[in-house]
Amino acid sequence: MAPAASRIARAFPGLATAAATRSAPSSFSPRLALHPRLRSARSFYSSVARASSGGGTVSGSSTSEEDQRLQSELIFLGTGTSEGIPRVSCLTHPTKTCPVCTKAAEPGNPNRRRNTSILLRHATPSGTTNIVVDAGKFFYHSALQWFPTFGLRTIDGVIITHSHADAIGGFDCLRDWTNNVQSSIPIYVVERDYEVMKMTHYYLIDTSVVIPGAAVSALQFNIIKEEPFMVHNLEVIPLPVWHGQGYRSLGFRFGDVCYISDVSDIPEETYKLLENCELLIMDALRPDRSSSTHFGLPRALEEVRKIKPKKTLFTGMMHLMDHEKVNSDLANLMETEGLDIQLSYDGLRIPVLLIDDFGVSVVPPAVK
């Protein structure tokens, strides 16, 4: 039998970039490789498909429809700050022009950013589940754009990083799904953030206070701890970090994908959970310095050098981070240090290949 890497290479000989009506940023093309993993999953990254406002597709020159149904994907629903990009204050300023917000006001521009959030479309032979990380204030706007574009409909679970508004402010909007698509949505959250939700979204937790006949989001709250847990047969490993002094937030690891959206410091014990990271998605707020609650670009780069992932995508960028300019600067690091780093953008779609919780490889058969 051929080695696993060879079988995967034959099964996925190439994934085409989707047609786009907007100017495309630097392309994302991770290396073909299989690396040691932290528990039971591996990931394979073959290319990126970028969707236009009219929709996009991922296609292979010799893959069957069955193969594509088994292709898991990670989709960036949002890559911006809590206030989003562009800022109203910038667009209405009487004397100053903000170059990034001006660009972001253009439809399809990669500088347009909503609250940080990803969706993992986990495909297995038994079916596909859509797992969301964070549903913040702009979640419904993100869903309006990207769910139709990528053929998404259900939300099979929402995992929460922390209890700020840019992570949970969209809970009320989940009613569209629980009223019209599915009966309920499981929420995975640590106890400390659940206690906050009892105040911010009390009516979604204690539904006895809801006026009879009113339709609110039907949510099933599952309390997790800072240890591995399962979401629809997918193992999720929490990555505890600090998001400001004394404020705990979580990143998450899915196989060899590590996602840390809100971080000001990484505890020493968390670095062990980041070993052999293939794709690191990490907070990088601004180009010049860190804030009290977020990594800036200099600190984020220091962490990349320490963690040593194969590929890094930054997220959570404010309006000082011009997509084209910063990506151009980051491209130089490949030449000088061999660091493969780019900014992510809303609508970025990355095909990934996972192994289920039983250790069974979900690898589509090679087309003969």
GROMACS .gro file of C-alpha atoms in nm:
model
  368
    1MET     CA    1   0.000   0.000   0.000
    2ALA     CA    2   0.126   0.347  -0.085
    3PRO     CA    3   0.224   0.579   0.199
    4ALA     CA    4  -0.054   0.799   0.338
    5ALA     CA    5   0.093   1.116   0.191
    6SER     CA    6   0.099   0.958  -0.157
    7ARG     CA    7  -0.260   0.840  -0.127
    8ILE     CA    8  -0.373   1.187  -0.023
    9ALA     CA    9  -0.176   1.352  -0.301
   10ARG     CA   10  -0.348   1.128  -0.557
   11ALA     CA   11  -0.689   1.193  -0.405
   12PHE     CA   12  -0.640   1.569  -0.414
   13PRO     CA   13  -0.420   1.652  -0.714
   14GLY     CA   14  -0.525   2.014  -0.711
   15LEU     CA   15  -0.790   2.251  -0.587
   16ALA     CA   16  -0.876   2.548  -0.804
   17THR     CA   17  -0.916   2.899  -0.674
   18ALA     CA   18  -1.272   3.023  -0.703
   19ALA     CA   19  -1.357   3.292  -0.952
   20ALA     CA   20  -1.352   3.631  -0.783
   21THR     CA   21  -1.487   3.966  -0.887
   22ARG     CA   22  -1.269   4.154  -0.640
   23SER     CA   23  -0.894   4.193  -0.641
   24ALA     CA   24  -0.735   3.893  -0.474
   25PRO     CA   25  -0.468   3.922  -0.204
   26SER     CA   26  -0.162   3.703  -0.188
   27SER     CA   27  -0.259   3.340  -0.243
   28PHE     CA   28  -0.241   3.080   0.030
   29SER     CA   29  -0.072   2.756  -0.069
   30PRO     CA   30   0.040   2.545   0.227
   31ARG     CA   31   0.290   2.269   0.165
   32LEU     CA   32   0.174   1.913   0.112
   33ALA     CA   33   0.281   1.731   0.426
   34LEU     CA   34   0.168   1.512   0.709
   35HIS     CA   35   0.315   1.590   1.048
   36PRO     CA   36   0.302   1.443   1.398
   37ARG     CA   37  -0.013   1.547   1.584
   38LEU     CA   38  -0.123   1.607   1.939
   39ARG     CA   39  -0.384   1.329   2.006
   40SER     CA   40  -0.584   1.165   1.726
   41ALA     CA   41  -0.618   1.385   1.418
   42ARG     CA   42  -0.413   1.505   1.124
   43SER     CA   43  -0.481   1.782   0.878
   44PHE     CA   44  -0.392   1.822   0.516
   45TYR     CA   45  -0.390   2.159   0.344
   46SER     CA   46  -0.392   2.165  -0.030
   47SER     CA   47  -0.491   2.515  -0.143
   48VAL     CA   48  -0.732   2.799  -0.088
   49ALA     CA   49  -1.055   2.875  -0.264
   50ARG     CA   50  -1.172   3.230  -0.242
   51ALA     CA   51  -1.538   3.311  -0.302
   52SER     CA   52  -1.669   3.613  -0.482
   53SER     CA   53  -1.992   3.785  -0.389
   54GLY     CA   54  -2.162   3.563  -0.647
   55GLY     CA   55  -2.028   3.240  -0.503
   56GLY     CA   56  -1.723   3.022  -0.540
   57THR     CA   57  -1.636   2.659  -0.579
   58VAL     CA   58  -1.358   2.422  -0.490
   59SER     CA   59  -1.286   2.180  -0.771
   60GLY     CA   60  -1.023   1.922  -0.854
   61SER     CA   61  -0.923   1.807  -1.197
   62SER     CA   62  -0.975   1.442  -1.111
   63THR     CA   63  -1.188   1.433  -0.797
   64SER     CA   64  -1.536   1.285  -0.793
   65GLU     CA   65  -1.848   1.433  -0.637
   66GLU     CA   66  -1.810   1.181  -0.354
   67ASP     CA   67  -1.454   1.298  -0.289
   68GLN     CA   68  -1.565   1.658  -0.261
   69ARG     CA   69  -1.847   1.567  -0.022
   70LEU     CA   70  -1.579   1.425   0.208
   71GLN     CA   71  -1.363   1.737   0.192
   72SER     CA   72  -1.369   1.928   0.521
   73GLU     CA   73  -1.317   2.303   0.513
   74LEU     CA   74  -1.232   2.588   0.747
   75ILE     CA   75  -1.407   2.914   0.654
   76PHE     CA   76  -1.328   3.255   0.801
   77LEU     CA   77  -1.664   3.418   0.876
   78GLY     CA   78  -1.493   3.725   1.024
   79THR     CA   79  -1.138   3.849   1.078
   80GLY     CA   80  -1.182   4.194   1.235
   81THR     CA   81  -1.211   4.371   1.567
   82SER     CA   82  -1.517   4.414   1.785
   83GLU     CA   83  -1.621   4.733   1.603
   84GLY     CA   84  -1.549   4.588   1.260
   85ILE     CA   85  -1.389   4.749   0.956
   86PRO     CA   86  -1.475   5.004   0.817
   87ARG     CA   87  -1.545   5.236   1.108
   88VAL     CA   88  -1.835   5.479   1.080
   89SER     CA   89  -1.620   5.741   1.253
   90CYS     CA   90  -1.359   5.715   0.980
   91LEU     CA   91  -1.605   5.729   0.690
   92THR     CA   92  -1.776   6.038   0.834
   93HIS     CA   93  -1.468   6.231   0.950
   94PRO     CA   94  -1.490   6.588   0.813
   95THR     CA   95  -1.117   6.640   0.752
   96LYS     CA   96  -0.926   6.311   0.767
   97THR     CA   97  -0.935   6.017   0.529
   98CYS     CA   98  -0.868   5.668   0.664
   99PRO     CA   99  -0.715   5.472   0.373
  100VAL     CA  100  -0.804   5.128   0.508
  101CYS     CA  101  -1.163   5.213   0.597
  102THR     CA  102  -1.207   5.383   0.261
  103LYS     CA  103  -1.094   5.064   0.087
  104ALA     CA  104  -1.308   4.852   0.319
  105ALA     CA  105  -1.618   5.043   0.215
  106GLU     CA  106  -1.578   4.898  -0.134
  107PRO     CA  107  -1.776   4.576  -0.186
  108GLY     CA  108  -1.552   4.271  -0.180
  109ASN     CA  109  -1.242   4.448  -0.052
  110PRO     CA  110  -1.036   4.220   0.178
  111ASN     CA  111  -1.003   4.502   0.432
  112ARG     CA  112  -1.375   4.472   0.511
  113ARG     CA  113  -1.376   4.273   0.834
  114ARG     CA  114  -1.645   4.157   1.073
  115ASN     CA  115  -1.606   4.004   1.420
  116THR     CA  116  -1.358   3.718   1.437
  117SER     CA  117  -1.526   3.384   1.377
  118ILE     CA  118  -1.458   3.064   1.187
  119LEU     CA  119  -1.675   2.779   1.067
  120LEU     CA  120  -1.537   2.428   1.040
  121ARG     CA  121  -1.732   2.218   0.792
  122HIS     CA  122  -1.644   1.869   0.915
  123ALA     CA  123  -1.712   1.610   0.647
  124THR     CA  124  -1.718   1.237   0.723
  125PRO     CA  125  -1.871   0.936   0.546
  126SER     CA  126  -2.167   0.953   0.788
  127GLY     CA  127  -2.243   1.319   0.711
  128THR     CA  128  -2.125   1.679   0.737
  129THR     CA  129  -2.152   1.908   1.038
  130ASN     CA  130  -2.100   2.284   1.058
  131ILE     CA  131  -1.918   2.388   1.374
  132VAL     CA  132  -1.886   2.761   1.445
  133VAL     CA  133  -1.635   2.925   1.677
  134ASP     CA  134  -1.791   3.243   1.825
  135ALA     CA  135  -2.109   3.421   1.718
  136GLY     CA  136  -2.047   3.789   1.782
  137LYS     CA  137  -2.234   4.112   1.708
  138PHE     CA  138  -2.183   4.087   1.330
  139PHE     CA  139  -2.246   3.712   1.304
  140TYR     CA  140  -2.576   3.742   1.120
  141HIS     CA  141  -2.423   3.976   0.863
  142SER     CA  142  -2.141   3.726   0.811
  143ALA     CA  143  -2.391   3.442   0.775
  144LEU     CA  144  -2.598   3.641   0.525
  145GLN     CA  145  -2.293   3.663   0.300
  146TRP     CA  146  -2.107   3.337   0.350
  147PHE     CA  147  -2.376   3.077   0.421
  148PRO     CA  148  -2.538   3.112   0.076
  149THR     CA  149  -2.198   3.155  -0.090
  150PHE     CA  150  -2.061   2.828   0.046
  151GLY     CA  151  -2.385   2.629   0.053
  152LEU     CA  152  -2.413   2.626   0.432
  153ARG     CA  153  -2.747   2.587   0.610
  154THR     CA  154  -2.732   2.426   0.955
  155ILE     CA  155  -2.532   2.523   1.263
  156ASP     CA  156  -2.449   2.201   1.444
  157GLY     CA  157  -2.255   2.357   1.729
  158VAL     CA  158  -2.109   2.687   1.850
  159ILE     CA  159  -1.788   2.687   2.054
  160ILE     CA  160  -1.718   3.000   2.259
  161THR     CA  161  -1.372   3.148   2.316
  162HIS     CA  162  -1.480   3.408   2.574
  163SER     CA  163  -1.782   3.612   2.680
  164HIS     CA  164  -1.718   3.952   2.520
  165ALA     CA  165  -1.981   4.093   2.285
  166ASP     CA  166  -1.776   4.019   1.973
  167ALA     CA  167  -1.793   3.648   2.065
  168ILE     CA  168  -2.148   3.608   2.199
  169GLY     CA  169  -2.335   3.919   2.083
  170GLY     CA  170  -2.504   3.729   1.800
  171PHE     CA  171  -2.680   3.467   2.013
  172ASP     CA  172  -3.018   3.631   1.966
  173CYS     CA  173  -2.981   3.605   1.587
  174LEU     CA  174  -2.950   3.228   1.612
  175ARG     CA  175  -3.330   3.226   1.635
  176ASP     CA  176  -3.345   3.224   1.254
  177TRP     CA  177  -3.192   2.877   1.260
  178THR     CA  178  -3.385   2.737   1.557
  179ASN     CA  179  -3.714   2.879   1.427
  180ASN     CA  180  -3.673   2.780   1.063
  181VAL     CA  181  -3.392   2.530   1.008
  182GLN     CA  182  -3.340   2.311   1.315
  183SER     CA  183  -3.487   2.260   1.659
  184SER     CA  184  -3.191   2.382   1.865
  185ILE     CA  185  -2.819   2.465   1.859
  186PRO     CA  186  -2.564   2.323   2.106
  187ILE     CA  187  -2.337   2.584   2.269
  188TYR     CA  188  -2.003   2.477   2.418
  189VAL     CA  189  -1.877   2.716   2.685
  190VAL     CA  190  -1.671   2.715   3.006
  191GLU     CA  191  -1.844   2.781   3.338
  192ARG     CA  192  -1.702   3.133   3.386
  193ASP     CA  193  -1.843   3.252   3.053
  194TYR     CA  194  -2.173   3.074   3.112
  195GLU     CA  195  -2.212   3.277   3.430
  196VAL     CA  196  -2.174   3.594   3.223
  197MET     CA  197  -2.435   3.469   2.977
  198LYS     CA  198  -2.680   3.428   3.264
  199MET     CA  199  -2.674   3.807   3.282
  200THR     CA  200  -2.628   3.911   2.919
  201HIS     CA  201  -2.861   3.649   2.769
  202TYR     CA  202  -3.071   3.551   3.069
  203TYR     CA  203  -3.382   3.492   2.856
  204LEU     CA  204  -3.201   3.231   2.644
  205ILE     CA  205  -3.096   3.038   2.953
  206ASP     CA  206  -3.409   3.076   3.167
  207THR     CA  207  -3.675   3.063   2.898
  208SER     CA  208  -3.953   3.082   3.159
  209VAL     CA  209  -3.920   3.462   3.146
  210VAL     CA  210  -3.999   3.473   2.775
  211ILE     CA  211  -4.341   3.613   2.685
  212PRO     CA  212  -4.567   3.330   2.567
  213GLY     CA  213  -4.563   3.306   2.190
  214ALA     CA  214  -4.232   3.488   2.152
  215ALA     CA  215  -3.974   3.297   1.951
  216VAL     CA  216  -3.620   3.318   2.088
  217SER     CA  217  -3.310   3.116   2.007
  218ALA     CA  218  -3.334   2.760   2.136
  219LEU     CA  219  -2.985   2.690   2.269
  220GLN     CA  220  -2.849   2.385   2.452
  221PHE     CA  221  -2.566   2.492   2.681
  222ASN     CA  222  -2.289   2.240   2.736
  223ILE     CA  223  -2.034   2.328   3.004
  224ILE     CA  224  -1.681   2.238   2.902
  225LYS     CA  225  -1.355   2.244   3.093
  226GLU     CA  226  -1.003   2.327   2.982
  227GLU     CA  227  -0.952   1.973   2.858
  228PRO     CA  228  -1.034   1.792   2.532
  229PHE     CA  229  -1.401   1.747   2.446
  230MET     CA  230  -1.602   1.616   2.152
  231VAL     CA  231  -1.831   1.800   1.913
  232HIS     CA  232  -2.002   1.563   1.670
  233ASN     CA  233  -1.711   1.313   1.674
  234LEU     CA  234  -1.454   1.588   1.628
  235GLU     CA  235  -1.202   1.623   1.908
  236VAL     CA  236  -1.153   1.983   2.025
  237ILE     CA  237  -0.858   2.074   2.247
  238PRO     CA  238  -0.887   2.403   2.444
  239LEU     CA  239  -0.585   2.633   2.434
  240PRO     CA  240  -0.601   2.854   2.747
  241VAL     CA  241  -0.459   3.205   2.700
  242TRP     CA  242  -0.480   3.547   2.865
  243HIS     CA  243  -0.692   3.818   2.701
  244GLY     CA  244  -0.586   4.105   2.924
  245GLN     CA  245  -0.461   4.092   3.282
  246GLY     CA  246  -0.651   3.829   3.476
  247TYR     CA  247  -0.899   3.756   3.194
  248ARG     CA  248  -0.894   3.401   3.063
  249SER     CA  249  -0.988   3.322   2.705
  250LEU     CA  250  -0.965   3.004   2.500
  251GLY     CA  251  -0.817   2.914   2.169
  252PHE     CA  252  -0.892   2.573   2.021
  253ARG     CA  253  -0.703   2.301   1.840
  254PHE     CA  254  -0.869   2.087   1.572
  255GLY     CA  255  -0.618   1.823   1.471
  256ASP     CA  256  -0.316   2.024   1.359
  257VAL     CA  257  -0.507   2.352   1.321
  258CYS     CA  258  -0.458   2.589   1.617
  259TYR     CA  259  -0.694   2.887   1.647
  260ILE     CA  260  -0.623   3.171   1.896
  261SER     CA  261  -0.831   3.480   1.820
  262ASP     CA  262  -0.803   3.689   2.138
  263VAL     CA  263  -0.475   3.685   2.327
  264SER     CA  264  -0.238   3.913   2.516
  265ASP     CA  265  -0.017   3.639   2.664
  266ILE     CA  266   0.025   3.262   2.634
  267PRO     CA  267   0.077   3.058   2.953
  268GLU     CA  268   0.380   2.831   2.946
  269GLU     CA  269   0.167   2.517   2.978
  270THR     CA  270  -0.026   2.607   2.661
  271TYR     CA  271   0.287   2.594   2.445
  272LYS     CA  272   0.292   2.217   2.493
  273LEU     CA  273  -0.052   2.200   2.333
  274LEU     CA  274   0.078   2.395   2.033
  275GLU     CA  275   0.356   2.152   1.944
  276ASN     CA  276   0.359   2.024   1.584
  277CYS     CA  277   0.104   2.285   1.479
  278GLU     CA  278   0.057   2.274   1.102
  279LEU     CA  279  -0.163   2.583   1.066
  280LEU     CA  280  -0.164   2.858   1.330
  281ILE     CA  281  -0.441   3.118   1.320
  282MET     CA  282  -0.358   3.394   1.567
  283ASP     CA  283  -0.449   3.739   1.690
  284ALA     CA  284  -0.260   4.037   1.542
  285LEU     CA  285  -0.443   4.360   1.614
  286ARG     CA  286  -0.219   4.637   1.483
  287PRO     CA  287   0.111   4.680   1.297
  288ASP     CA  288   0.315   4.869   1.552
  289ARG     CA  289   0.253   4.740   1.905
  290SER     CA  290   0.035   4.523   2.127
  291SER     CA  291  -0.256   4.652   2.333
  292SER     CA  292  -0.343   4.546   2.686
  293THR     CA  293  -0.571   4.274   2.546
  294HIS     CA  294  -0.435   4.177   2.203
  295PHE     CA  295  -0.109   4.086   2.034
  296GLY     CA  296   0.022   4.342   1.793
  297LEU     CA  297   0.213   4.233   1.485
  298PRO     CA  298   0.562   4.244   1.647
  299ARG     CA  299   0.455   4.022   1.938
  300ALA     CA  300   0.257   3.792   1.710
  301LEU     CA  301   0.567   3.738   1.498
  302GLU     CA  302   0.769   3.657   1.810
  303GLU     CA  303   0.515   3.390   1.900
  304VAL     CA  304   0.523   3.243   1.549
  305ARG     CA  305   0.900   3.207   1.576
  306LYS     CA  306   0.856   3.032   1.910
  307ILE     CA  307   0.568   2.801   1.813
  308LYS     CA  308   0.715   2.722   1.469
  309PRO     CA  309   0.399   2.632   1.274
  310LYS     CA  310   0.423   2.538   0.908
  311LYS     CA  311   0.182   2.812   0.811
  312THR     CA  312   0.038   3.116   0.994
  313LEU     CA  313  -0.268   3.327   0.923
  314PHE     CA  314  -0.330   3.634   1.138
  315THR     CA  315  -0.679   3.744   1.236
  316GLY     CA  316  -0.849   4.013   1.446
  317MET     CA  317  -0.697   4.306   1.254
  318MET     CA  318  -0.798   4.669   1.313
  319HIS     CA  319  -0.809   4.949   1.056
  320LEU     CA  320  -0.438   5.023   1.082
  321MET     CA  321  -0.366   4.688   0.914
  322ASP     CA  322  -0.386   4.738   0.538
  323HIS     CA  323  -0.432   4.395   0.382
  324GLU     CA  324  -0.214   4.442   0.074
  325LYS     CA  325   0.061   4.640   0.245
  326VAL     CA  326   0.098   4.413   0.548
  327ASN     CA  327   0.085   4.099   0.335
  328SER     CA  328   0.357   4.242   0.112
  329ASP     CA  329   0.575   4.301   0.416
  330LEU     CA  330   0.501   3.954   0.553
  331ALA     CA  331   0.599   3.796   0.221
  332ASN     CA  332   0.953   3.920   0.278
  333LEU     CA  333   0.977   3.699   0.587
  334MET     CA  334   0.961   3.392   0.365
  335GLU     CA  335   1.274   3.509   0.190
  336THR     CA  336   1.462   3.619   0.502
  337GLU     CA  337   1.346   3.366   0.765
  338GLY     CA  338   1.144   3.102   0.583
  339LEU     CA  339   0.827   3.210   0.767
  340ASP     CA  340   0.506   3.143   0.575
  341ILE     CA  341   0.271   3.410   0.713
  342GLN     CA  342  -0.025   3.601   0.572
  343LEU     CA  343  -0.329   3.793   0.690
  344SER     CA  344  -0.658   3.608   0.670
  345TYR     CA  345  -0.970   3.776   0.532
  346ASP     CA  346  -1.345   3.733   0.556
  347GLY     CA  347  -1.453   3.454   0.324
  348LEU     CA  348  -1.117   3.278   0.311
  349ARG     CA  349  -1.183   2.905   0.271
  350ILE     CA  350  -0.918   2.645   0.347
  351PRO     CA  351  -0.973   2.278   0.259
  352VAL     CA  352  -0.864   2.053   0.545
  353LEU     CA  353  -0.860   1.678   0.589
  354LEU     CA  354  -0.927   1.542   0.936
  355ILE     CA  355  -0.933   1.207   1.112
  356ASP     CA  356  -1.240   1.125   1.317
  357ASP     CA  357  -1.245   1.051   1.690
  358PHE     CA  358  -1.205   0.676   1.635
  359GLY     CA  359  -0.876   0.730   1.452
  360VAL     CA  360  -1.029   0.634   1.118
  361SER     CA  361  -0.884   0.830   0.831
  362VAL     CA  362  -1.148   1.014   0.633
  363VAL     CA  363  -0.957   0.998   0.304
  364PRO     CA  364  -1.154   0.986  -0.022
  365PRO     CA  365  -1.031   0.706  -0.248
  366ALA     CA  366  -0.797   0.804  -0.530
  367VAL     CA  367  -0.966   0.828  -0.865
  368LYS     CA  368  -0.834   0.561  -1.099
   0.00000   0.00000   0.00000
